[in-house]
CSV table of C-alpha atoms in Angstrom, one decimal:
chain,number,residue,atom,x,y,z
A,173,MET,CA,0.0,0.0,0.0
A,174,SER,CA,1.3,3.4,-0.8
A,175,THR,CA,1.9,6.0,1.9
A,176,VAL,CA,-0.1,8.6,0.2
A,177,GLY,CA,-3.8,8.6,1.2
A,178,PRO,CA,-6.7,9.4,-1.1
A,179,ARG,CA,-7.4,13.1,-1.7
A,180,PHE,CA,-10.5,14.4,0.0
A,181,TRP,CA,-12.1,16.4,-2.9
A,182,ALA,CA,-11.5,13.6,-5.4
A,183,GLY,CA,-13.8,11.3,-3.4
A,184,PRO,CA,-14.9,12.3,0.1
A,185,ILE,CA,-16.6,9.0,1.0
A,186,ARG,CA,-13.5,7.0,-0.1
A,187,TYR,CA,-11.3,9.4,2.0
A,188,TRP,CA,-13.5,9.0,5.0
A,189,ARG,CA,-13.3,5.2,4.7
A,190,TRP,CA,-9.5,5.4,4.4
A,191,SER,CA,-9.1,7.8,7.3
A,192,ALA,CA,-11.4,5.6,9.5
A,193,ARG,CA,-9.1,2.7,8.9
A,194,GLU,CA,-5.7,4.4,8.9
A,195,ARG,CA,-6.2,7.3,11.3
A,196,PRO,CA,-9.2,6.5,13.5
A,197,ALA,CA,-8.3,9.0,16.3
A,198,TYR,CA,-8.4,11.9,13.9
A,199,PHE,CA,-11.5,10.6,12.1
A,200,TRP,CA,-13.6,10.1,15.2
A,201,SER,CA,-12.3,13.4,16.7
A,202,VAL,CA,-13.7,15.2,13.7
A,203,VAL,CA,-17.0,13.2,13.8
A,204,VAL,CA,-17.6,13.9,17.5
A,205,GLY,CA,-16.6,17.6,17.1
A,206,ALA,CA,-19.0,18.0,14.2
A,207,LEU,CA,-21.9,16.5,16.3
A,208,GLY,CA,-21.5,19.2,19.0
A,209,PRO,CA,-23.2,22.0,17.1
A,210,VAL,CA,-25.9,19.7,15.8
A,211,LEU,CA,-26.7,18.4,19.2
A,212,LEU,CA,-26.7,22.0,20.6
A,213,VAL,CA,-29.6,22.8,18.2
A,214,THR,CA,-31.6,19.6,18.4
A,215,VAL,CA,-31.4,18.4,22.0
A,216,PRO,CA,-33.2,21.2,23.9
A,217,PRO,CA,-36.4,21.0,21.8
A,218,LEU,CA,-36.4,17.2,22.1
A,219,ARG,CA,-36.1,17.5,25.8
A,220,ARG,CA,-39.0,19.9,26.1
A,221,ARG,CA,-41.1,17.6,23.7
A,222,ILE,CA,-40.7,14.6,26.0
A,223,GLY,CA,-41.6,16.6,29.1
A,224,ASP,CA,-38.2,17.3,30.7
A,225,PRO,CA,-38.6,20.9,32.0
A,226,ASP,CA,-35.7,23.4,32.1
A,227,ALA,CA,-33.9,23.8,35.4
A,228,ALA,CA,-35.0,26.7,37.7
A,229,PRO,CA,-32.7,29.8,37.3
A,230,ILE,CA,-29.9,30.1,39.8
A,231,PRO,CA,-30.5,32.9,42.3
A,232,LEU,CA,-28.2,35.8,41.7
A,233,THR,CA,-28.6,37.3,45.2
A,234,TYR,CA,-29.0,36.0,48.7
A,235,PRO,CA,-32.5,36.7,50.2
A,236,VAL,CA,-32.2,39.2,53.0
A,237,PRO,CA,-34.5,38.4,56.0
A,238,THR,CA,-37.1,41.1,56.8
A,239,GLY,CA,-37.0,41.0,60.6
A,240,PRO,CA,-34.6,41.8,63.4
A,241,ARG,CA,-31.6,39.6,63.8
A,242,LYS,CA,-31.6,37.0,66.6
A,243,THR,CA,-29.0,37.4,69.2
A,244,LEU,CA,-26.7,34.4,69.2
A,245,THR,CA,-25.7,32.7,72.5
A,246,GLY,CA,-23.4,29.9,73.1
A,247,TYR,CA,-20.6,28.6,70.9
A,248,GLY,CA,-18.2,31.1,72.4
A,249,ASP,CA,-20.1,34.1,71.1
A,250,GLU,CA,-20.5,35.7,74.6
A,251,THR,CA,-19.1,39.2,74.5
A,252,GLU,CA,-20.3,40.2,78.0
């Protein structure tokens, strides 16, 4: 077998078959990388369609209580 692989634009399917056999790490890296944007567009609508709700938004602030603070006692907090 020659060391020169088939050229991509001459026959893409033949090139993909060759690269899957001869350089599988590169081939599958490209396949998985190409699936990322496709899944980004297709998965959220499919999740909503099967009934999986979106997660509740993360709170951006801590809720401040509306009453007077309790005076702590014990645990070495005595200042008197």
